[in-house]
PDB file of N, CA, C and O in Angstrom:
ATOM      1  N   MET D   1       0.579  -1.306  -0.150  1.00 52.00           N
ATOM      2  CA  MET D   1       0.025  -0.165   0.027  1.00 52.00           C
ATOM      3  C   MET D   1       0.895   1.292  -0.060  1.00 52.00           C
ATOM      4  O   MET D   1       1.658   1.332   0.841  1.00 52.00           O
ATOM      5  N   CYS D   2       0.248   2.200  -0.694  1.00 67.00           N
ATOM      6  CA  CYS D   2       1.457   3.386  -0.593  1.00 67.00           C
ATOM      7  C   CYS D   2       0.982   4.800   0.314  1.00 67.00           C
ATOM      8  O   CYS D   2       1.417   5.451   0.360  1.00 67.00           O
ATOM      9  N   GLY D   3       0.083   4.222   0.854  1.00 71.00           N
ATOM     10  CA  GLY D   3      -0.581   5.136   2.017  1.00 71.00           C
ATOM     11  C   GLY D   3      -1.673   6.388   1.076  1.00 71.00           C
ATOM     12  O   GLY D   3      -1.979   6.338   0.068  1.00 71.00           O
ATOM     13  N   ARG D   4      -1.835   7.392   1.916  1.00 74.00           N
ATOM     14  CA  ARG D   4      -2.674   8.669   1.443  1.00 74.00           C
ATOM     15  C   ARG D   4      -2.128   9.600   0.836  1.00 74.00           C
ATOM     16  O   ARG D   4      -0.181   9.699   1.089  1.00 74.00           O
ATOM     17  N   TRP D   5      -2.661  10.112  -0.099  1.00 77.00           N
ATOM     18  CA  TRP D   5      -1.649  11.146  -1.085  1.00 77.00           C
ATOM     19  C   TRP D   5      -3.022  12.525  -0.708  1.00 77.00           C
ATOM     20  O   TRP D   5      -3.788  12.449  -1.152  1.00 77.00           O
ATOM     21  N   PRO D   6      -2.366  13.660  -0.285  1.00 79.00           N
ATOM     22  CA  PRO D   6      -2.591  14.715  -0.068  1.00 79.00           C
ATOM     23  C   PRO D   6      -3.103  15.143  -1.056  1.00 79.00           C
ATOM     24  O   PRO D   6      -2.767  15.407  -1.987  1.00 79.00           O
ATOM     25  N   ARG D   7      -4.535  15.685  -0.835  1.00 82.00           N
ATOM     26  CA  ARG D   7      -4.706  16.291  -1.761  1.00 82.00           C
ATOM     27  C   ARG D   7      -5.317  15.583  -3.623  1.00 82.00           C
ATOM     28  O   ARG D   7      -5.532  16.203  -4.391  1.00 82.00           O
ATOM     29  N   SER D   8      -5.452  14.405  -3.268  1.00 85.00           N
ATOM     30  CA  SER D   8      -5.670  13.703  -4.706  1.00 85.00           C
ATOM     31  C   SER D   8      -7.046  13.548  -5.162  1.00 85.00           C
ATOM     32  O   SER D   8      -8.036  14.212  -4.324  1.00 85.00           O
ATOM     33  N   GLU D   9      -7.438  13.468  -6.148  1.00 88.00           N
ATOM     34  CA  GLU D   9      -8.867  13.956  -6.686  1.00 88.00           C
ATOM     35  C   GLU D   9      -9.487  12.725  -6.470  1.00 88.00           C
ATOM     36  O   GLU D   9     -10.736  12.710  -6.378  1.00 88.00           O
ATOM     37  N   ALA D  10      -9.410  11.545  -6.138  1.00 88.00           N
ATOM     38  CA  ALA D  10     -10.155  10.285  -5.957  1.00 88.00           C
ATOM     39  C   ALA D  10      -8.859   9.494  -5.173  1.00 88.00           C
ATOM     40  O   ALA D  10      -8.152   9.383  -5.240  1.00 88.00           O
ATOM     41  N   GLU D  11     -10.096   8.361  -4.452  1.00 88.00           N
ATOM     42  CA  GLU D  11      -8.986   7.323  -3.677  1.00 88.00           C
ATOM     43  C   GLU D  11      -9.734   6.006  -4.231  1.00 88.00           C
ATOM     44  O   GLU D  11     -10.952   6.017  -4.845  1.00 88.00           O
ATOM     45  N   LEU D  12      -8.781   4.898  -4.728  1.00 88.00           N
ATOM     46  CA  LEU D  12      -9.179   3.611  -4.862  1.00 88.00           C
ATOM     47  C   LEU D  12      -8.753   2.591  -4.285  1.00 88.00           C
ATOM     48  O   LEU D  12      -8.113   2.750  -3.477  1.00 88.00           O
ATOM     49  N   SER D  13     -10.155   1.856  -3.978  1.00 88.00           N
ATOM     50  CA  SER D  13      -9.724   0.583  -3.358  1.00 88.00           C
ATOM     51  C   SER D  13      -9.746  -0.857  -3.674  1.00 88.00           C
ATOM     52  O   SER D  13     -10.530  -0.682  -4.994  1.00 88.00           O
ATOM     53  N   LEU D  14      -9.477  -2.222  -3.594  1.00 89.00           N
ATOM     54  CA  LEU D  14      -9.348  -3.024  -3.801  1.00 89.00           C
ATOM     55  C   LEU D  14     -10.266  -4.154  -2.943  1.00 89.00           C
ATOM     56  O   LEU D  14      -9.244  -4.157  -1.978  1.00 89.00           O
ATOM     57  N   THR D  15     -11.025  -4.646  -3.308  1.00 90.00           N
ATOM     58  CA  THR D  15     -11.710  -5.861  -2.124  1.00 90.00           C
ATOM     59  C   THR D  15     -11.945  -6.921  -3.163  1.00 90.00           C
ATOM     60  O   THR D  15     -12.565  -7.119  -4.283  1.00 90.00           O
ATOM     61  N   ASP D  16     -12.443  -7.965  -2.165  1.00 89.00           N
ATOM     62  CA  ASP D  16     -13.307  -8.936  -2.707  1.00 89.00           C
ATOM     63  C   ASP D  16     -12.438  -9.551  -3.913  1.00 89.00           C
ATOM     64  O   ASP D  16     -12.982 -10.252  -5.122  1.00 89.00           O
ATOM     65  N   GLY D  17     -10.902 -10.021  -3.423  1.00 87.00           N
ATOM     66  CA  GLY D  17     -10.186 -10.577  -4.834  1.00 87.00           C
ATOM     67  C   GLY D  17     -10.559 -12.057  -4.779  1.00 87.00           C
ATOM     68  O   GLY D  17     -10.337 -12.520  -3.693  1.00 87.00           O
ATOM     69  N   ASP D  18     -10.988 -12.541  -5.993  1.00 86.00           N
ATOM     70  CA  ASP D  18     -10.729 -13.944  -5.875  1.00 86.00           C
ATOM     71  C   ASP D  18      -9.909 -15.019  -7.259  1.00 86.00           C
ATOM     72  O   ASP D  18      -9.945 -14.068  -8.203  1.00 86.00           O
ATOM     73  N   TRP D  19      -8.992 -15.107  -6.701  1.00 84.00           N
ATOM     74  CA  TRP D  19      -7.996 -15.328  -8.039  1.00 84.00           C
ATOM     75  C   TRP D  19      -8.461 -16.961  -8.775  1.00 84.00           C
ATOM     76  O   TRP D  19      -9.110 -17.947  -7.602  1.00 84.00           O
ATOM     77  N   HIS D  20      -8.221 -17.754  -9.826  1.00 83.00           N
ATOM     78  CA  HIS D  20      -9.117 -18.311 -11.046  1.00 83.00           C
ATOM     79  C   HIS D  20      -7.627 -18.960 -11.214  1.00 83.00           C
ATOM     80  O   HIS D  20      -6.684 -18.431 -11.890  1.00 83.00           O
ATOM     81  N   GLY D  21      -7.382 -20.617 -11.460  1.00 81.00           N
ATOM     82  CA  GLY D  21      -7.021 -21.171 -12.505  1.00 81.00           C
ATOM     83  C   GLY D  21      -6.534 -22.289 -11.705  1.00 81.00           C
ATOM     84  O   GLY D  21      -5.633 -23.202 -12.000  1.00 81.00           O
ATOM     85  N   LEU D  22      -6.270 -22.542 -10.574  1.00 77.00           N
ATOM     86  CA  LEU D  22      -5.730 -23.838  -9.303  1.00 77.00           C
ATOM     87  C   LEU D  22      -6.651 -24.755  -9.682  1.00 77.00           C
ATOM     88  O   LEU D  22      -7.737 -24.591  -9.297  1.00 77.00           O
ATOM     89  N   GLY D  23      -6.389 -25.872 -10.057  1.00 73.00           N
ATOM     90  CA  GLY D  23      -6.411 -27.062  -9.647  1.00 73.00           C
ATOM     91  C   GLY D  23      -6.936 -27.633  -8.547  1.00 73.00           C
ATOM     92  O   GLY D  23      -6.539 -26.816  -7.326  1.00 73.00           O
ATOM     93  N   ALA D  24      -7.102 -28.853  -8.279  1.00 74.00           N
ATOM     94  CA  ALA D  24      -6.934 -29.616  -6.899  1.00 74.00           C
ATOM     95  C   ALA D  24      -5.319 -29.802  -6.377  1.00 74.00           C
ATOM     96  O   ALA D  24      -4.907 -30.917  -6.470  1.00 74.00           O
ATOM     97  N   GLY D  25      -5.142 -28.954  -6.094  1.00 71.00           N
ATOM     98  CA  GLY D  25      -3.721 -28.854  -5.393  1.00 71.00           C
ATOM     99  C   GLY D  25      -2.641 -28.584  -6.650  1.00 71.00           C
ATOM    100  O   GLY D  25      -1.215 -28.754  -6.402  1.00 71.00           O
ATOM    101  N   HIS D  26      -2.820 -28.649  -7.986  1.00 75.00           N
ATOM    102  CA  HIS D  26      -2.019 -28.355  -9.233  1.00 75.00           C
ATOM    103  C   HIS D  26      -2.325 -27.008  -9.943  1.00 75.00           C
ATOM    104  O   HIS D  26      -3.600 -26.667  -9.933  1.00 75.00           O
ATOM    105  N   GLY D  27      -1.679 -26.167 -10.572  1.00 77.00           N
ATOM    106  CA  GLY D  27      -1.893 -25.598 -12.078  1.00 77.00           C
ATOM    107  C   GLY D  27      -1.398 -24.368 -11.519  1.00 77.00           C
ATOM    108  O   GLY D  27      -0.590 -24.587 -10.642  1.00 77.00           O
ATOM    109  N   HIS D  28      -1.612 -23.419 -12.104  1.00 81.00           N
ATOM    110  CA  HIS D  28      -1.321 -22.007 -11.884  1.00 81.00           C
ATOM    111  C   HIS D  28      -2.749 -21.066 -11.980  1.00 81.00           C
ATOM    112  O   HIS D  28      -3.534 -21.127 -12.588  1.00 81.00           O
ATOM    113  N   LEU D  29      -1.894 -19.465 -10.925  1.00 82.00           N
ATOM    114  CA  LEU D  29      -2.979 -18.646 -11.016  1.00 82.00           C
ATOM    115  C   LEU D  29      -3.094 -18.145 -12.774  1.00 82.00           C
ATOM    116  O   LEU D  29      -2.598 -17.793 -13.090  1.00 82.00           O
ATOM    117  N   SER D  30      -4.666 -18.008 -13.120  1.00 84.00           N
ATOM    118  CA  SER D  30      -4.579 -17.906 -14.500  1.00 84.00           C
ATOM    119  C   SER D  30      -5.259 -16.661 -14.653  1.00 84.00           C
ATOM    120  O   SER D  30      -5.361 -15.905 -15.846  1.00 84.00           O
ATOM    121  N   GLY D  31      -6.294 -15.706 -13.613  1.00 86.00           N
ATOM    122  CA  GLY D  31      -6.980 -14.771 -13.594  1.00 86.00           C
ATOM    123  C   GLY D  31      -7.382 -14.254 -12.117  1.00 86.00           C
ATOM    124  O   GLY D  31      -7.147 -15.026 -10.938  1.00 86.00           O
ATOM    125  N   ARG D  32      -7.131 -13.108 -11.744  1.00 87.00           N
ATOM    126  CA  ARG D  32      -8.115 -12.692 -10.442  1.00 87.00           C
ATOM    127  C   ARG D  32      -9.279 -11.848 -10.715  1.00 87.00           C
ATOM    128  O   ARG D  32      -9.149 -10.755 -11.729  1.00 87.00           O
ATOM    129  N   LEU D  33     -10.348 -11.663  -9.818  1.00 89.00           N
ATOM    130  CA  LEU D  33     -11.777 -11.019 -10.040  1.00 89.00           C
ATOM    131  C   LEU D  33     -11.693 -10.327  -8.875  1.00 89.00           C
ATOM    132  O   LEU D  33     -11.089 -10.818  -7.769  1.00 89.00           O
ATOM    133  N   ALA D  34     -12.252  -8.840  -8.737  1.00 91.00           N
ATOM    134  CA  ALA D  34     -11.863  -7.947  -7.530  1.00 91.00           C
ATOM    135  C   ALA D  34     -12.617  -7.146  -8.078  1.00 91.00           C
ATOM    136  O   ALA D  34     -12.670  -6.472  -9.139  1.00 91.00           O
ATOM    137  N   THR D  35     -13.223  -6.324  -6.517  1.00 91.00           N
ATOM    138  CA  THR D  35     -14.324  -5.022  -7.119  1.00 91.00           C
ATOM    139  C   THR D  35     -13.542  -3.791  -6.802  1.00 91.00           C
ATOM    140  O   THR D  35     -12.315  -3.948  -5.657  1.00 91.00           O
ATOM    141  N   VAL D  36     -13.348  -2.914  -7.631  1.00 91.00           N
ATOM    142  CA  VAL D  36     -12.477  -2.029  -7.622  1.00 91.00           C
ATOM    143  C   VAL D  36     -13.814  -0.366  -7.258  1.00 91.00           C
ATOM    144  O   VAL D  36     -14.425  -0.656  -7.677  1.00 91.00           O
ATOM    145  N   THR D  37     -13.438   0.204  -6.090  1.00 91.00           N
ATOM    146  CA  THR D  37     -14.185   1.048  -6.163  1.00 91.00           C
ATOM    147  C   THR D  37     -13.404   2.600  -5.659  1.00 91.00           C
ATOM    148  O   THR D  37     -12.145   2.453  -5.153  1.00 91.00           O
ATOM    149  N   VAL D  38     -14.013   3.202  -6.274  1.00 90.00           N
ATOM    150  CA  VAL D  38     -13.562   5.336  -6.296  1.00 90.00           C
ATOM    151  C   VAL D  38     -14.468   5.677  -5.794  1.00 90.00           C
ATOM    152  O   VAL D  38     -15.467   5.598  -5.321  1.00 90.00           O
ATOM    153  N   HIS D  39     -13.767   6.236  -4.504  1.00 89.00           N
ATOM    154  CA  HIS D  39     -14.481   7.865  -4.012  1.00 89.00           C
ATOM    155  C   HIS D  39     -13.518   8.740  -4.432  1.00 89.00           C
ATOM    156  O   HIS D  39     -12.299   9.117  -4.448  1.00 89.00           O
ATOM    157  N   ALA D  40     -14.232   9.715  -5.045  1.00 89.00           N
ATOM    158  CA  ALA D  40     -13.827  11.095  -5.630  1.00 89.00           C
ATOM    159  C   ALA D  40     -14.526  12.208  -5.573  1.00 89.00           C
ATOM    160  O   ALA D  40     -15.487  11.746  -4.971  1.00 89.00           O
ATOM    161  N   ARG D  41     -13.520  13.242  -4.706  1.00 86.00           N
ATOM    162  CA  ARG D  41     -14.110  14.534  -4.263  1.00 86.00           C
ATOM    163  C   ARG D  41     -15.148  14.990  -4.515  1.00 86.00           C
ATOM    164  O   ARG D  41     -16.246  15.600  -3.947  1.00 86.00           O
ATOM    165  N   ARG D  42     -15.725  14.782  -6.443  1.00 87.00           N
ATOM    166  CA  ARG D  42     -16.567  15.910  -6.747  1.00 87.00           C
ATOM    167  C   ARG D  42     -17.769  14.936  -6.883  1.00 87.00           C
ATOM    168  O   ARG D  42     -18.558  15.641  -7.855  1.00 87.00           O
ATOM    169  N   THR D  43     -17.880  13.346  -6.580  1.00 86.00           N
ATOM    170  CA  THR D  43     -19.007  12.347  -6.701  1.00 86.00           C
ATOM    171  C   THR D  43     -19.732  12.764  -5.126  1.00 86.00           C
ATOM    172  O   THR D  43     -18.615  12.441  -4.658  1.00 86.00           O
ATOM    173  N   ALA D  44     -20.574  12.339  -5.087  1.00 85.00           N
ATOM    174  CA  ALA D  44     -21.656  12.107  -4.098  1.00 85.00           C
ATOM    175  C   ALA D  44     -21.186  10.568  -3.266  1.00 85.00           C
ATOM    176  O   ALA D  44     -21.102  10.766  -2.097  1.00 85.00           O
ATOM    177  N   ARG D  45     -21.029   9.946  -4.410  1.00 91.00           N
ATOM    178  CA  ARG D  45     -21.729   8.541  -3.761  1.00 91.00           C
ATOM    179  C   ARG D  45     -20.205   7.534  -4.808  1.00 91.00           C
ATOM    180  O   ARG D  45     -20.098   8.038  -5.630  1.00 91.00           O
ATOM    181  N   PRO D  46     -19.852   6.777  -3.994  1.00 91.00           N
ATOM    182  CA  PRO D  46     -18.906   5.912  -4.988  1.00 91.00           C
ATOM    183  C   PRO D  46     -19.020   4.995  -6.179  1.00 91.00           C
ATOM    184  O   PRO D  46     -20.171   4.468  -5.773  1.00 91.00           O
ATOM    185  N   ARG D  47     -17.932   4.853  -6.660  1.00 90.00           N
ATOM    186  CA  ARG D  47     -18.462   3.829  -8.263  1.00 90.00           C
ATOM    187  C   ARG D  47     -17.670   2.843  -7.697  1.00 90.00           C
ATOM    188  O   ARG D  47     -16.938   2.747  -7.603  1.00 90.00           O
ATOM    189  N   GLN D  48     -18.075   1.406  -8.259  1.00 91.00           N
ATOM    190  CA  GLN D  48     -17.826   0.464  -7.900  1.00 91.00           C
ATOM    191  C   GLN D  48     -17.479  -0.303  -9.345  1.00 91.00           C
ATOM    192  O   GLN D  48     -18.706  -0.412  -9.888  1.00 91.00           O
ATOM    193  N   ALA D  49     -16.611  -1.533 -10.009  1.00 90.00           N
ATOM    194  CA  ALA D  49     -17.005  -1.924 -10.916  1.00 90.00           C
ATOM    195  C   ALA D  49     -16.077  -3.493 -10.673  1.00 90.00           C
ATOM    196  O   ALA D  49     -15.561  -3.221  -9.887  1.00 90.00           O
ATOM    197  N   ARG D  50     -16.645  -4.664 -11.147  1.00 91.00           N
ATOM    198  CA  ARG D  50     -15.773  -5.902 -10.895  1.00 91.00           C
ATOM    199  C   ARG D  50     -15.286  -6.218 -11.815  1.00 91.00           C
ATOM    200  O   ARG D  50     -15.418  -6.105 -13.261  1.00 91.00           O
ATOM    201  N   LEU D  51     -13.948  -6.314 -11.978  1.00 91.00           N
ATOM    202  CA  LEU D  51     -12.895  -6.333 -13.055  1.00 91.00           C
ATOM    203  C   LEU D  51     -11.959  -7.390 -12.937  1.00 91.00           C
ATOM    204  O   LEU D  51     -11.663  -8.272 -11.563  1.00 91.00           O
ATOM    205  N   TRP D  52     -11.318  -7.769 -13.842  1.00 89.00           N
ATOM    206  CA  TRP D  52     -10.530  -9.482 -14.099  1.00 89.00           C
ATOM    207  C   TRP D  52      -8.843  -8.465 -13.915  1.00 89.00           C
ATOM    208  O   TRP D  52      -8.764  -7.328 -14.779  1.00 89.00           O
ATOM    209  N   LEU D  53      -8.423  -8.881 -13.040  1.00 87.00           N
ATOM    210  CA  LEU D  53      -7.185  -8.349 -12.629  1.00 87.00           C
ATOM    211  C   LEU D  53      -6.012  -8.636 -12.690  1.00 87.00           C
ATOM    212  O   LEU D  53      -5.101  -9.375 -11.481  1.00 87.00           O
ATOM    213  N   PRO D  54      -5.708  -9.548 -13.307  1.00 84.00           N
ATOM    214  CA  PRO D  54      -5.440  -9.777 -15.303  1.00 84.00           C
ATOM    215  C   PRO D  54      -6.648 -10.486 -15.292  1.00 84.00           C
ATOM    216  O   PRO D  54      -6.547 -11.524 -14.566  1.00 84.00           O
ATOM    217  N   ASP D  55      -6.848 -11.008 -16.709  1.00 81.00           N
ATOM    218  CA  ASP D  55      -7.509 -12.137 -16.926  1.00 81.00           C
ATOM    219  C   ASP D  55      -6.603 -13.033 -17.383  1.00 81.00           C
ATOM    220  O   ASP D  55      -5.774 -12.832 -17.803  1.00 81.00           O
ATOM    221  N   ARG D  56      -7.706 -14.242 -18.105  1.00 81.00           N
ATOM    222  CA  ARG D  56      -6.361 -15.187 -18.272  1.00 81.00           C
ATOM    223  C   ARG D  56      -5.286 -15.168 -19.644  1.00 81.00           C
ATOM    224  O   ARG D  56      -4.025 -15.421 -19.573  1.00 81.00           O
ATOM    225  N   GLU D  57      -5.926 -13.852 -20.089  1.00 84.00           N
ATOM    226  CA  GLU D  57      -4.975 -13.560 -21.607  1.00 84.00           C
ATOM    227  C   GLU D  57      -4.046 -12.017 -20.989  1.00 84.00           C
ATOM    228  O   GLU D  57      -3.537 -11.693 -21.654  1.00 84.00           O
ATOM    229  N   GLY D  58      -4.225 -11.937 -19.747  1.00 85.00           N
ATOM    230  CA  GLY D  58      -3.150 -10.725 -18.923  1.00 85.00           C
ATOM    231  C   GLY D  58      -3.821  -9.357 -19.436  1.00 85.00           C
ATOM    232  O   GLY D  58      -3.328  -8.631 -19.199  1.00 85.00           O
ATOM    233  N   ARG D  59      -5.244  -9.302 -19.552  1.00 87.00           N
ATOM    234  CA  ARG D  59      -5.857  -7.803 -19.913  1.00 87.00           C
ATOM    235  C   ARG D  59      -6.730  -7.265 -18.519  1.00 87.00           C
ATOM    236  O   ARG D  59      -7.179  -8.555 -17.559  1.00 87.00           O
ATOM    237  N   VAL D  60      -6.638  -6.446 -18.575  1.00 87.00           N
ATOM    238  CA  VAL D  60      -8.115  -6.141 -17.159  1.00 87.00           C
ATOM    239  C   VAL D  60      -9.297  -5.216 -18.183  1.00 87.00           C
ATOM    240  O   VAL D  60      -9.117  -4.528 -19.386  1.00 87.00           O
ATOM    241  N   LEU D  61     -10.260  -6.229 -17.984  1.00 85.00           N
ATOM    242  CA  LEU D  61     -11.674  -5.718 -18.362  1.00 85.00           C
ATOM    243  C   LEU D  61     -12.746  -5.791 -16.961  1.00 85.00           C
ATOM    244  O   LEU D  61     -12.423  -6.223 -16.070  1.00 85.00           O
ATOM    245  N   ALA D  62     -13.724  -5.142 -17.342  1.00 87.00           N
ATOM    246  CA  ALA D  62     -14.658  -5.015 -16.957  1.00 87.00           C
ATOM    247  C   ALA D  62     -15.381  -7.042 -16.813  1.00 87.00           C
ATOM    248  O   ALA D  62     -15.768  -7.403 -17.949  1.00 87.00           O
ATOM    249  N   VAL D  63     -16.163  -6.877 -15.983  1.00 85.00           N
ATOM    250  CA  VAL D  63     -16.672  -8.439 -15.560  1.00 85.00           C
ATOM    251  C   VAL D  63     -17.656  -9.008 -16.726  1.00 85.00           C
ATOM    252  O   VAL D  63     -17.796  -9.772 -17.641  1.00 85.00           O
ATOM    253  N   ARG D  64     -18.703  -7.790 -17.172  1.00 75.00           N
ATOM    254  CA  ARG D  64     -19.794  -7.891 -18.516  1.00 75.00           C
ATOM    255  C   ARG D  64     -18.448  -7.986 -19.432  1.00 75.00           C
ATOM    256  O   ARG D  64     -19.511  -8.985 -20.450  1.00 75.00           O
ATOM    257  N   GLU D  65     -17.563  -7.852 -19.707  1.00 57.00           N
ATOM    258  CA  GLU D  65     -16.876  -7.566 -20.860  1.00 57.00           C
ATOM    259  C   GLU D  65     -16.549  -9.106 -21.272  1.00 57.00           C
ATOM    260  O   GLU D  65     -16.628  -9.971 -22.068  1.00 57.00           O
ATOM    261  N   ALA D  66     -15.602  -9.280 -19.825  1.00 51.00           N
ATOM    262  CA  ALA D  66     -15.314 -10.483 -20.007  1.00 51.00           C
ATOM    263  C   ALA D  66     -16.087 -11.801 -20.323  1.00 51.00           C
ATOM    264  O   ALA D  66     -15.503 -12.599 -20.814  1.00 51.00           O
ATOM    265  N   ALA D  67     -17.351 -11.907 -19.549  1.00 50.00           N
ATOM    266  CA  ALA D  67     -18.274 -12.701 -19.788  1.00 50.00           C
ATOM    267  C   ALA D  67     -18.653 -13.177 -21.296  1.00 50.00           C
ATOM    268  O   ALA D  67     -19.024 -13.849 -21.543  1.00 50.00           O
ATOM    269  N   ARG D  68     -19.048 -11.724 -21.899  1.00 48.00           N
ATOM    270  CA  ARG D  68     -19.027 -11.502 -23.383  1.00 48.00           C
ATOM    271  C   ARG D  68     -17.814 -11.887 -23.856  1.00 48.00           C
ATOM    272  O   ARG D  68     -18.450 -13.121 -25.351  1.00 48.00           O
ATOM    273  N   ASP D  69     -16.872 -12.181 -23.605  1.00 46.00           N
ATOM    274  CA  ASP D  69     -15.501 -11.985 -24.706  1.00 46.00           C
ATOM    275  C   ASP D  69     -14.968 -13.765 -24.455  1.00 46.00           C
ATOM    276  O   ASP D  69     -14.388 -13.938 -25.125  1.00 46.00           O
ATOM    277  N   LEU D  70     -14.565 -13.800 -23.449  1.00 44.00           N
ATOM    278  CA  LEU D  70     -13.862 -14.855 -22.350  1.00 44.00           C
ATOM    279  C   LEU D  70     -14.328 -15.733 -22.099  1.00 44.00           C
ATOM    280  O   LEU D  70     -15.316 -15.847 -20.787  1.00 44.00           O
ATOM    281  N   PRO D  71     -14.626 -16.955 -22.593  1.00 45.00           N
ATOM    282  CA  PRO D  71     -15.489 -17.837 -21.844  1.00 45.00           C
ATOM    283  C   PRO D  71     -14.417 -18.874 -20.493  1.00 45.00           C
ATOM    284  O   PRO D  71     -13.720 -19.675 -21.323  1.00 45.00           O
ATOM    285  N   VAL D  72     -14.923 -18.069 -19.527  1.00 45.00           N
ATOM    286  CA  VAL D  72     -13.462 -18.406 -18.286  1.00 45.00           C
ATOM    287  C   VAL D  72     -14.186 -19.615 -17.347  1.00 45.00           C
ATOM    288  O   VAL D  72     -15.192 -19.494 -17.366  1.00 45.00           O
ATOM    289  N   ARG D  73     -13.593 -20.810 -17.670  1.00 48.00           N
ATOM    290  CA  ARG D  73     -13.702 -22.038 -16.686  1.00 48.00           C
ATOM    291  C   ARG D  73     -12.758 -22.424 -16.023  1.00 48.00           C
ATOM    292  O   ARG D  73     -12.198 -23.496 -16.319  1.00 48.00           O
ATOM    293  N   PRO D  74     -12.628 -21.408 -15.041  1.00 47.00           N
ATOM    294  CA  PRO D  74     -11.755 -22.133 -14.145  1.00 47.00           C
ATOM    295  C   PRO D  74     -11.848 -23.390 -13.291  1.00 47.00           C
ATOM    296  O   PRO D  74     -12.900 -23.749 -13.152  1.00 47.00           O
ATOM    297  N   ALA D  75     -10.749 -24.317 -12.902  1.00 44.00           N
ATOM    298  CA  ALA D  75     -10.941 -25.417 -12.698  1.00 44.00           C
ATOM    299  C   ALA D  75     -11.480 -25.331 -10.571  1.00 44.00           C
ATOM    300  O   ALA D  75     -12.066 -26.246 -10.565  1.00 44.00           O
ATOM    301  N   ALA D  76     -10.729 -24.373  -9.968  1.00 47.00           N
ATOM    302  CA  ALA D  76     -11.467 -24.513  -9.147  1.00 47.00           C
ATOM    303  C   ALA D  76     -10.832 -22.729  -8.569  1.00 47.00           C
ATOM    304  O   ALA D  76      -9.846 -21.940  -9.288  1.00 47.00           O
ATOM    305  N   THR D  77     -11.607 -22.130  -7.650  1.00 47.00           N
ATOM    306  CA  THR D  77     -11.266 -20.741  -6.958  1.00 47.00           C
ATOM    307  C   THR D  77     -10.417 -20.783  -5.913  1.00 47.00           C
ATOM    308  O   THR D  77     -10.957 -21.108  -4.674  1.00 47.00           O
ATOM    309  N   LEU D  78     -10.017 -19.870  -5.708  1.00 46.00           N
ATOM    310  CA  LEU D  78      -8.602 -19.857  -4.006  1.00 46.00           C
ATOM    311  C   LEU D  78      -9.186 -17.992  -4.090  1.00 46.00           C
ATOM    312  O   LEU D  78      -9.200 -17.639  -4.215  1.00 46.00           O
ATOM    313  N   THR D  79     -10.006 -18.141  -2.898  1.00 49.00           N
ATOM    314  CA  THR D  79     -10.346 -16.715  -2.487  1.00 49.00           C
ATOM    315  C   THR D  79      -9.345 -16.482  -0.603  1.00 49.00           C
ATOM    316  O   THR D  79      -9.115 -17.360  -0.089  1.00 49.00           O
ATOM    317  N   ARG D  80      -9.039 -15.230  -1.398  1.00 48.00           N
ATOM    318  CA  ARG D  80      -8.179 -14.554  -0.253  1.00 48.00           C
ATOM    319  C   ARG D  80      -8.775 -13.154   0.273  1.00 48.00           C
ATOM    320  O   ARG D  80      -8.980 -12.634  -0.472  1.00 48.00           O
ATOM    321  N   SER D  81      -9.108 -13.117   1.392  1.00 45.00           N
ATOM    322  CA  SER D  81      -9.521 -11.820   2.023  1.00 45.00           C
ATOM    323  C   SER D  81      -8.487 -10.333   1.763  1.00 45.00           C
ATOM    324  O   SER D  81      -7.385 -10.387   1.455  1.00 45.00           O
ATOM    325  N   ALA D  82      -8.864  -9.565   1.756  1.00 46.00           N
ATOM    326  CA  ALA D  82      -8.613  -8.193   1.715  1.00 46.00           C
ATOM    327  C   ALA D  82      -7.522  -8.095   2.867  1.00 46.00           C
ATOM    328  O   ALA D  82      -6.476  -7.330   2.364  1.00 46.00           O
ATOM    329  N   ALA D  83      -8.279  -8.545   3.818  1.00 45.00           N
ATOM    330  CA  ALA D  83      -6.867  -8.302   5.296  1.00 45.00           C
ATOM    331  C   ALA D  83      -5.683  -9.228   4.813  1.00 45.00           C
ATOM    332  O   ALA D  83      -4.680  -8.650   5.796  1.00 45.00           O
ATOM    333  N   GLY D  84      -5.886 -10.611   4.108  1.00 43.00           N
ATOM    334  CA  GLY D  84      -4.784 -11.763   4.187  1.00 43.00           C
ATOM    335  C   GLY D  84      -3.610 -10.768   3.202  1.00 43.00           C
ATOM    336  O   GLY D  84      -2.714 -11.495   3.079  1.00 43.00           O
TER     337      GLY D  84
END
C-alpha cells in the first residue's frame, strides 16, 4: 500500500479478490476477479466495478466484457481476504 496522497482527486480501493486457475492442489493462477471502488471528491457516491485484474490473457476487463468475450472456466477458485 502506498498510503494517502494529500489533495488527491480520488481514492481507489480493491476488495473481494478471487484468484482463478488452480486445480486440486496443482496448476497455476490464470486470473483474478476483484471489486474496484472509486471515492472521488466531486461525486456524492462511490462508484464500483467488478474487474478481471488480469484475465487469463493478461488484460484488465470489466466482468461484463469478460463474460461476453472470454469463456472463463476456472478449475477451482482460491479466495483470499482483503486483509490477508
